[in-house]
Short mmCIF file of C-alpha atoms in Angstrom, two decimals:
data_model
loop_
_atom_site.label_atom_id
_atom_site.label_comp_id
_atom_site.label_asym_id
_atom_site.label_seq_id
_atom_site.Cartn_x
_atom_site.Cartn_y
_atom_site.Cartn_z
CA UNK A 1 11.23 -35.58 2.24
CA UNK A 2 10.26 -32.58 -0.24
CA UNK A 3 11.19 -29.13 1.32
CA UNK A 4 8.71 -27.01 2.14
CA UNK A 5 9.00 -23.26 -0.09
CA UNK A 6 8.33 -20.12 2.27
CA UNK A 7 6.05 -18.41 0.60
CA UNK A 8 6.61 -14.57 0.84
CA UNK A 9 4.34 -11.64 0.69
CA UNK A 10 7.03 -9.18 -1.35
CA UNK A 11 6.43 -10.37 -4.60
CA UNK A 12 2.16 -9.64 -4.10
CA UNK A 13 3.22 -5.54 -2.72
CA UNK A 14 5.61 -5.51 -5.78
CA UNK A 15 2.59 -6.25 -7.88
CA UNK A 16 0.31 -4.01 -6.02
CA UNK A 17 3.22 -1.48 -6.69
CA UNK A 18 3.51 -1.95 -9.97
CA UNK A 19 0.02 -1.61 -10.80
CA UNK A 20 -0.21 1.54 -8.85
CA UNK A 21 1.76 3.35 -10.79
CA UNK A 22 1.64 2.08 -13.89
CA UNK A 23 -1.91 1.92 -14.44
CA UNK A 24 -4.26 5.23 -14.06
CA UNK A 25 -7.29 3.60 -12.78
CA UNK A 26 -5.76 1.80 -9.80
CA UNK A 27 -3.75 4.53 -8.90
CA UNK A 28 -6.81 6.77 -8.42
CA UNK A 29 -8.27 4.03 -6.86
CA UNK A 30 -5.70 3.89 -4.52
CA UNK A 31 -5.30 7.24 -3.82
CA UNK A 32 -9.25 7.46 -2.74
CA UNK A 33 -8.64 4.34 -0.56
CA UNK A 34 -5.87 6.43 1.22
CA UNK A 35 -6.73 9.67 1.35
CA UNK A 36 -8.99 9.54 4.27
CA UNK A 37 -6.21 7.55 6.15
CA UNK A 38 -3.17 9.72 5.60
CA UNK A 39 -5.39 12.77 6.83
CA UNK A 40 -6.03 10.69 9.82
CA UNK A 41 -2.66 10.73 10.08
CA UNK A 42 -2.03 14.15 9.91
CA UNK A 43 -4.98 14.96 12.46
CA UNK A 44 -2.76 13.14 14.69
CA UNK A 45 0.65 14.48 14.28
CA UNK A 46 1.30 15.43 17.67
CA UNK A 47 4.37 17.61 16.23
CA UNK A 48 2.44 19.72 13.77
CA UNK A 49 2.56 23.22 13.90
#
């Protein structure tokens, strides 16, 4: 019986990762994608000042 290979998610973020920073366009891609979020975030820091 063959063994069955877990397949894992880390080496797709390490990708994503990678191509992040190493390549302009998806970086500023990225960083419109998560710019609304992280200021969600920070709408909702209940331990702001």
């Amino acid at each position: 019986m063959a063994a069955r290979r877990k397949r894992s998610v880390a080496p797709y973020v390490a990708l994503v990762v990678a191509l992040i920073i190493f390549v302009p366009a998806a970086r500023e891609t990225a960083l419109e994608l998560l710019t609304p979020l992280l200021d969600l975030l920070k709408d909702l820091n209940p331990f702001r000042a």
